[in-house]
Amino acid sequence: MSGGKELVLETLRRATSQEAEVLKPAEQQLQQWETEPGFYSTLVEIFSEYSLEVNVRFLAVLYFKNGVDRYWRKTAPNAILEEEKTQIRCGLLHNLREPVSQVATQLAVLIAKIARVDCPREWPNLLPSLFEAVKSNDDIVRHRSLLTLHHVIKQLASKRLLADRRTFQELTNQMFSFLLELWRMQTEAFLSAGGQDMERTAPSLELSHLALKILRKLIIHGFKKPEESEDAILFLKSIFDQVKVMLTFRKQNESNDHIKLISEKYIVLLTKVLRDMLEDFPFSYVQFIKLTLELAVFYIFTPNGDGLIFERFTVQCLNLIKAILLCPEYKPCKVVEETKNPQTLEAFRIKSSFFTTSVLAGMCHKLISHHFLLTPEDLEVWDSDPEGFCMEVEGGESWKYSLRPCTETLFVALFHEYRNALTPVLMEMVQSSHNPVSPSDFMGILQKDAVYNAVGLAAFELFDDIDFDQWFTTFLINELKVKDSNYRIIRRRVIWLIGQWTRVKFSPEHRPTLYEACIHLLAAEEDFVVRLSAAMTLKHSVDDFEFDPEQFMPYLPTIFGLLFNLLKEAHECDTKMQVLHVMSFMIEVVGVGIQPHVAPLAQYLPSLWSESADHNMLRCAILTTLVHMVTGLMQESERLHDFLINIIRVSTDVGEDCHVYLLEDGLLLWLTTLENTAHPHDALLHLYDNMMPLMELSSENLRLCLQITTAYTLLCPQQFLAKYGTRLIETFRSMMADLKNEAIVLVLRAVEMILRVLPSEGAALIQPLLPGMVKIVAEGDQYPNVMSMYLSVVARLVLYAEPIFTWIVNQAASNESTTPEDMLEHITSIWADKLALVSPEERRKLCALGLAHLCGSGWPPVMKVWPAAITAIVEVVYDVTMEDSDQDKLVINGGRMGSPEPYELETEHVLRRQTVAQRDPVHTTSLRVFLGQQMKRLQESTNPATIMTLAQDLEENCRKVLEEVTVQ
């Protein structure tokens, strides 16, 4: 590097500029230097010089950190030279006095990244140097070295190879005691100061926090069996006392925001150590179950925690209780005495002795009467941002990490585990809230809301204890009619509660009353949150095995219109997705009954699609809705083709970034559109341009891709195969070698459909595939379902295009260095041998027809295996012949069994497939009659004495059938 340090320094300064014309050339220059020898040593020099500008030093550290990822490993292209690495490692260890905390953090991360590659072999003095620095009397050196050690341990703990884990365990043995003692000392230091001496308290608290982070990694990843280490057990036991002390310390220093914040992080980290141990070493944790439950219940469910606890700590405690309740290692067999593991029995005993009836009752009361209550903050969000309330309070992303879901999931876990003890408690609370509450009694409304929430959450457990039908008809339905503004809380909760119970215990005769109630609640003048809850209850009511579409149809127009109004009023994508999902589900369950009511939604969706360009999940919901809409509209969906084709093109174009999210739904919409199209057109045909890249990539959506291909083959075979056939067959040929058996079957079905729709042209089109297929048939070692498909395609060639069949036999013989006669004999032998394994029955008959055609040819290679072939064919004759007559049952069915899913709606695609099936030889030609024709054909070309000689090798039943069919 010409110019050295000064040049790099000046370039870094320019790279921190706010002016693009200065910044961009500097960034380009730095990128060019990334692979230059000496560049990273120069960066170390620059960020080690504390007198330079902080932003320049910070940028130097960032460039170095990025370079470690790309160029530090020996095997990396343009890897940093070993001599330079040695110099760099030396320089980094002299940077433990970094005065700027942001630079120090990035520097610690940088050293940790190198340590993950080099430690301990290439950098054996790193950890000893850090240990030594931690003992320093200089506060900043001690903090920076401990910070660096934390990041190094974090990186080393993440390595998963057995040798690396063994090394980490050895490392843990060397340093755990030292760090445990350091943690104790620093903890005592800040506690003794009591938060009064800020200069002493804050650094000690931060050092203790860092030591605790390191100990957390060591105890989880550094011990095979933590219970065998005295230090590990001592550390875990001390956590429980430490939590209590820290809660008091936080309370004493709540006026100091910095101390309060780091105290909260510290307390949460203590509980995370317990949670990690419980998850990773459940049996080692058995001895701490009682301590954990006592700690959590003491602070969360008794007055002792008032004024001491905070939300994140509450969440951690609730999660600890729930983890103990749900831990599979703590659950005995149904017959407890049959449990063999003594630790499981001990855990069960501890849980049973702790969760007494009184403890459970107290927890249940506290959860419902305190934690389930809507807070003033919740109600403020309800008023100011109803859609935000629905997302945050009822299941949005932030909801997952808040207190409410923790309380609800713990309640469900408790109720499931201790149903007999908790049911009377909850039923008593239901009784106490049974009477109507005055709209002016706001606290009474909140309490009733909380109790109803509990009844909804425990619905499956309360199946035998609540007569919900009676409750609904005599009380709940009337509560929905109270129109006071405060009562919106109850209206929302009651309709939600009904939605929960419709999936558990709700009589069909009451559903019309529910539909009328939902119509009432979906009205425009009703509160938005209540309307959305009513929409979700409608979804639950139609998503039920007792749902009766005919009972629902009278209410469909009104409900669908109200849902559409709600969809248009919603502003947030999440809300639109929810409403759209309800409407989509409704369209799916009523099927063609939606046709008169779907026009407004169909007109609205194009604008919604345009608005959702940056919201791929909403676009997925639109695609799903369109799939159900097209299914319900059937051929009428052709009116939507302009819009449908446009969004299918976007969703399935590999050149569009959004295809990653939309592809599967887009393919399903494409297939559904084709299946309901009666009149093909150029725009729909040209859409297949998107398919070829997907096929060539061997997409994981291969099944859908091939179903779409088959749909085109049936819809417009001449145009489709003329435009795409050659490339399609070439794609198939290149794919076949890498596909698994199931995928090969799918490809062969698509190939067979080409032959069925256009027998002669199709046979010529698929010719490049055929030599390989015949070779595989000749090998005869494929799975039965795969062999069935190969034989089916070959059978159709024999029936439709005999000259092409003879050509591929010659070609295959040439490729295998054998004679065509030997190849044909071998293929016929395999065919006869595998015929009994072919399935289903239609396919077995097809293969028998093809084999019969060969047996009637009189070709000498075929005649060598003629008795075995005829025997196999006769067995199929017996299978497909009616018991009370000589008629072929597959001919009588006339192709009605040709559909693999006879229960399907009669879409245009199904009708086309049935038409093809009806003219298929399987359904137009009697196998018995065809065999007779082939025998007569054989007699015309073969010496009768030869036939008589071959027939002598047949069993009696076979000779009898041949005589019968020949006479006929």
PDB file of N, CA and C in Angstrom, residues 131 149 153 168-184 211-223 226 228-239 273 277:
ATOM      1  N   PHE A 131      -7.446 -12.634  31.485  1.00  0.00           N
ATOM      2  CA  PHE A 131      -7.552 -12.921  32.916  1.00  0.00           C
ATOM      3  C   PHE A 131      -6.689 -11.954  33.729  1.00  0.00           C
ATOM      4  N   LEU A 149     -13.734 -10.451  27.269  1.00  0.00           N
ATOM      5  CA  LEU A 149     -13.854 -11.851  27.682  1.00  0.00           C
ATOM      6  C   LEU A 149     -15.290 -12.352  27.493  1.00  0.00           C
ATOM      7  N   ILE A 153     -16.076 -15.535  25.131  1.00  0.00           N
ATOM      8  CA  ILE A 153     -16.755 -16.726  25.660  1.00  0.00           C
ATOM      9  C   ILE A 153     -18.053 -16.980  24.888  1.00  0.00           C
ATOM     10  N   PHE A 168     -14.065 -26.289  25.243  1.00  0.00           N
ATOM     11  CA  PHE A 168     -14.792 -25.286  26.025  1.00  0.00           C
ATOM     12  C   PHE A 168     -15.041 -25.790  27.452  1.00  0.00           C
ATOM     13  N   GLN A 169     -15.294 -27.069  27.589  1.00  0.00           N
ATOM     14  CA  GLN A 169     -15.483 -27.634  28.932  1.00  0.00           C
ATOM     15  C   GLN A 169     -14.192 -27.547  29.749  1.00  0.00           C
ATOM     16  N   GLU A 170     -13.046 -27.798  29.097  1.00  0.00           N
ATOM     17  CA  GLU A 170     -11.758 -27.654  29.792  1.00  0.00           C
ATOM     18  C   GLU A 170     -11.540 -26.198  30.196  1.00  0.00           C
ATOM     19  N   LEU A 171     -11.887 -25.291  29.299  1.00  0.00           N
ATOM     20  CA  LEU A 171     -11.764 -23.868  29.581  1.00  0.00           C
ATOM     21  C   LEU A 171     -12.638 -23.471  30.771  1.00  0.00           C
ATOM     22  N   THR A 172     -13.847 -24.029  30.829  1.00  0.00           N
ATOM     23  CA  THR A 172     -14.761 -23.737  31.932  1.00  0.00           C
ATOM     24  C   THR A 172     -14.169 -24.179  33.265  1.00  0.00           C
ATOM     25  N   ASN A 173     -13.567 -25.361  33.268  1.00  0.00           N
ATOM     26  CA  ASN A 173     -12.947 -25.855  34.505  1.00  0.00           C
ATOM     27  C   ASN A 173     -11.855 -24.915  35.004  1.00  0.00           C
ATOM     28  N   GLN A 174     -11.146 -24.270  34.072  1.00  0.00           N
ATOM     29  CA  GLN A 174     -10.034 -23.400  34.440  1.00  0.00           C
ATOM     30  C   GLN A 174     -10.502 -22.038  34.959  1.00  0.00           C
ATOM     31  N   MET A 175     -11.618 -21.537  34.446  1.00  0.00           N
ATOM     32  CA  MET A 175     -11.974 -20.152  34.738  1.00  0.00           C
ATOM     33  C   MET A 175     -13.241 -19.973  35.573  1.00  0.00           C
ATOM     34  N   PHE A 176     -14.039 -21.025  35.759  1.00  0.00           N
ATOM     35  CA  PHE A 176     -15.336 -20.821  36.402  1.00  0.00           C
ATOM     36  C   PHE A 176     -15.170 -20.293  37.825  1.00  0.00           C
ATOM     37  N   SER A 177     -14.291 -20.909  38.607  1.00  0.00           N
ATOM     38  CA  SER A 177     -14.107 -20.486  40.003  1.00  0.00           C
ATOM     39  C   SER A 177     -13.642 -19.034  40.077  1.00  0.00           C
ATOM     40  N   PHE A 178     -12.693 -18.684  39.202  1.00  0.00           N
ATOM     41  CA  PHE A 178     -12.181 -17.321  39.185  1.00  0.00           C
ATOM     42  C   PHE A 178     -13.303 -16.320  38.905  1.00  0.00           C
ATOM     43  N   LEU A 179     -14.125 -16.612  37.888  1.00  0.00           N
ATOM     44  CA  LEU A 179     -15.194 -15.688  37.515  1.00  0.00           C
ATOM     45  C   LEU A 179     -16.309 -15.658  38.558  1.00  0.00           C
ATOM     46  N   LEU A 180     -16.552 -16.786  39.185  1.00  0.00           N
ATOM     47  CA  LEU A 180     -17.565 -16.823  40.240  1.00  0.00           C
ATOM     48  C   LEU A 180     -17.143 -15.926  41.404  1.00  0.00           C
ATOM     49  N   GLU A 181     -15.867 -16.002  41.765  1.00  0.00           N
ATOM     50  CA  GLU A 181     -15.357 -15.156  42.846  1.00  0.00           C
ATOM     51  C   GLU A 181     -15.382 -13.683  42.445  1.00  0.00           C
ATOM     52  N   LEU A 182     -15.028 -13.408  41.188  1.00  0.00           N
ATOM     53  CA  LEU A 182     -15.079 -12.026  40.684  1.00  0.00           C
ATOM     54  C   LEU A 182     -16.505 -11.483  40.761  1.00  0.00           C
ATOM     55  N   TRP A 183     -17.455 -12.319  40.363  1.00  0.00           N
ATOM     56  CA  TRP A 183     -18.878 -11.920  40.401  1.00  0.00           C
ATOM     57  C   TRP A 183     -19.303 -11.591  41.833  1.00  0.00           C
ATOM     58  N   ARG A 184     -18.905 -12.432  42.759  1.00  0.00           N
ATOM     59  CA  ARG A 184     -19.259 -12.196  44.166  1.00  0.00           C
ATOM     60  C   ARG A 184     -18.679 -10.865  44.654  1.00  0.00           C
ATOM     61  N   ALA A 211     -19.744 -10.232  34.384  1.00  0.00           N
ATOM     62  CA  ALA A 211     -19.315 -11.532  34.928  1.00  0.00           C
ATOM     63  C   ALA A 211     -20.476 -12.519  34.931  1.00  0.00           C
ATOM     64  N   LEU A 212     -21.667 -12.025  35.249  1.00  0.00           N
ATOM     65  CA  LEU A 212     -22.858 -12.895  35.254  1.00  0.00           C
ATOM     66  C   LEU A 212     -23.168 -13.416  33.851  1.00  0.00           C
ATOM     67  N   LYS A 213     -23.005 -12.559  32.849  1.00  0.00           N
ATOM     68  CA  LYS A 213     -23.223 -13.002  31.460  1.00  0.00           C
ATOM     69  C   LYS A 213     -22.268 -14.129  31.085  1.00  0.00           C
ATOM     70  N   ILE A 214     -21.013 -13.986  31.511  1.00  0.00           N
ATOM     71  CA  ILE A 214     -20.017 -15.021  31.200  1.00  0.00           C
ATOM     72  C   ILE A 214     -20.356 -16.313  31.931  1.00  0.00           C
ATOM     73  N   LEU A 215     -20.711 -16.213  33.195  1.00  0.00           N
ATOM     74  CA  LEU A 215     -21.058 -17.407  33.979  1.00  0.00           C
ATOM     75  C   LEU A 215     -22.265 -18.123  33.380  1.00  0.00           C
ATOM     76  N   ARG A 216     -23.191 -17.357  32.833  1.00  0.00           N
ATOM     77  CA  ARG A 216     -24.372 -17.977  32.193  1.00  0.00           C
ATOM     78  C   ARG A 216     -23.951 -18.876  31.032  1.00  0.00           C
ATOM     79  N   LYS A 217     -23.048 -18.390  30.189  1.00  0.00           N
ATOM     80  CA  LYS A 217     -22.574 -19.202  29.055  1.00  0.00           C
ATOM     81  C   LYS A 217     -21.780 -20.416  29.549  1.00  0.00           C
ATOM     82  N   LEU A 218     -20.954 -20.207  30.572  1.00  0.00           N
ATOM     83  CA  LEU A 218     -20.107 -21.293  31.052  1.00  0.00           C
ATOM     84  C   LEU A 218     -20.928 -22.414  31.681  1.00  0.00           C
ATOM     85  N   ILE A 219     -21.926 -22.065  32.472  1.00  0.00           N
ATOM     86  CA  ILE A 219     -22.672 -23.112  33.173  1.00  0.00           C
ATOM     87  C   ILE A 219     -23.561 -23.903  32.223  1.00  0.00           C
ATOM     88  N   ILE A 220     -24.005 -23.282  31.142  1.00  0.00           N
ATOM     89  CA  ILE A 220     -24.867 -23.988  30.183  1.00  0.00           C
ATOM     90  C   ILE A 220     -24.047 -24.801  29.200  1.00  0.00           C
ATOM     91  N   HIS A 221     -22.933 -24.269  28.739  1.00  0.00           N
ATOM     92  CA  HIS A 221     -22.169 -24.931  27.673  1.00  0.00           C
ATOM     93  C   HIS A 221     -20.871 -25.580  28.152  1.00  0.00           C
ATOM     94  N   GLY A 222     -20.503 -25.346  29.417  1.00  0.00           N
ATOM     95  CA  GLY A 222     -19.198 -25.806  29.871  1.00  0.00           C
ATOM     96  C   GLY A 222     -19.229 -27.018  30.779  1.00  0.00           C
ATOM     97  N   PHE A 223     -20.410 -27.528  31.095  1.00  0.00           N
ATOM     98  CA  PHE A 223     -20.515 -28.701  31.967  1.00  0.00           C
ATOM     99  C   PHE A 223     -21.352 -29.780  31.301  1.00  0.00           C
ATOM    100  N   PRO A 226     -23.903 -30.345  35.251  1.00  0.00           N
ATOM    101  CA  PRO A 226     -23.650 -29.244  36.195  1.00  0.00           C
ATOM    102  C   PRO A 226     -23.809 -29.651  37.655  1.00  0.00           C
ATOM    103  N   GLU A 228     -22.705 -32.047  39.140  1.00  0.00           N
ATOM    104  CA  GLU A 228     -21.498 -32.661  39.685  1.00  0.00           C
ATOM    105  C   GLU A 228     -20.430 -31.622  40.046  1.00  0.00           C
ATOM    106  N   SER A 229     -20.694 -30.373  39.767  1.00  0.00           N
ATOM    107  CA  SER A 229     -19.743 -29.295  40.083  1.00  0.00           C
ATOM    108  C   SER A 229     -20.250 -28.514  41.291  1.00  0.00           C
ATOM    109  N   GLU A 230     -19.453 -28.450  42.348  1.00  0.00           N
ATOM    110  CA  GLU A 230     -19.840 -27.707  43.539  1.00  0.00           C
ATOM    111  C   GLU A 230     -20.011 -26.220  43.224  1.00  0.00           C
ATOM    112  N   ASP A 231     -19.093 -25.695  42.411  1.00  0.00           N
ATOM    113  CA  ASP A 231     -19.174 -24.273  42.063  1.00  0.00           C
ATOM    114  C   ASP A 231     -20.452 -23.968  41.286  1.00  0.00           C
ATOM    115  N   ALA A 232     -20.797 -24.854  40.351  1.00  0.00           N
ATOM    116  CA  ALA A 232     -22.005 -24.641  39.551  1.00  0.00           C
ATOM    117  C   ALA A 232     -23.246 -24.625  40.433  1.00  0.00           C
ATOM    118  N   ILE A 233     -23.336 -25.578  41.353  1.00  0.00           N
ATOM    119  CA  ILE A 233     -24.493 -25.650  42.248  1.00  0.00           C
ATOM    120  C   ILE A 233     -24.524 -24.438  43.174  1.00  0.00           C
ATOM    121  N   LEU A 234     -23.361 -24.054  43.670  1.00  0.00           N
ATOM    122  CA  LEU A 234     -23.275 -22.882  44.535  1.00  0.00           C
ATOM    123  C   LEU A 234     -23.733 -21.623  43.794  1.00  0.00           C
ATOM    124  N   PHE A 235     -23.321 -21.503  42.542  1.00  0.00           N
ATOM    125  CA  PHE A 235     -23.722 -20.368  41.714  1.00  0.00           C
ATOM    126  C   PHE A 235     -25.242 -20.329  41.550  1.00  0.00           C
ATOM    127  N   LEU A 236     -25.830 -21.476  41.214  1.00  0.00           N
ATOM    128  CA  LEU A 236     -27.277 -21.528  40.997  1.00  0.00           C
ATOM    129  C   LEU A 236     -28.050 -21.228  42.272  1.00  0.00           C
ATOM    130  N   LYS A 237     -27.588 -21.761  43.388  1.00  0.00           N
ATOM    131  CA  LYS A 237     -28.279 -21.496  44.650  1.00  0.00           C
ATOM    132  C   LYS A 237     -28.229 -20.019  45.004  1.00  0.00           C
ATOM    133  N   SER A 238     -27.097 -19.401  44.719  1.00  0.00           N
ATOM    134  CA  SER A 238     -26.941 -17.989  45.085  1.00  0.00           C
ATOM    135  C   SER A 238     -27.848 -17.081  44.250  1.00  0.00           C
ATOM    136  N   ILE A 239     -28.267 -17.560  43.086  1.00  0.00           N
ATOM    137  CA  ILE A 239     -29.111 -16.731  42.208  1.00  0.00           C
ATOM    138  C   ILE A 239     -30.420 -16.367  42.906  1.00  0.00           C
ATOM    139  N   VAL A 273     -30.704 -17.284  33.523  1.00  0.00           N
ATOM    140  CA  VAL A 273     -29.808 -18.388  33.862  1.00  0.00           C
ATOM    141  C   VAL A 273     -30.622 -19.582  34.341  1.00  0.00           C
ATOM    142  N   MET A 277     -31.017 -23.248  32.419  1.00  0.00           N
ATOM    143  CA  MET A 277     -30.714 -24.506  33.107  1.00  0.00           C
ATOM    144  C   MET A 277     -31.899 -25.454  33.058  1.00  0.00           C
TER     145      MET A 277
END
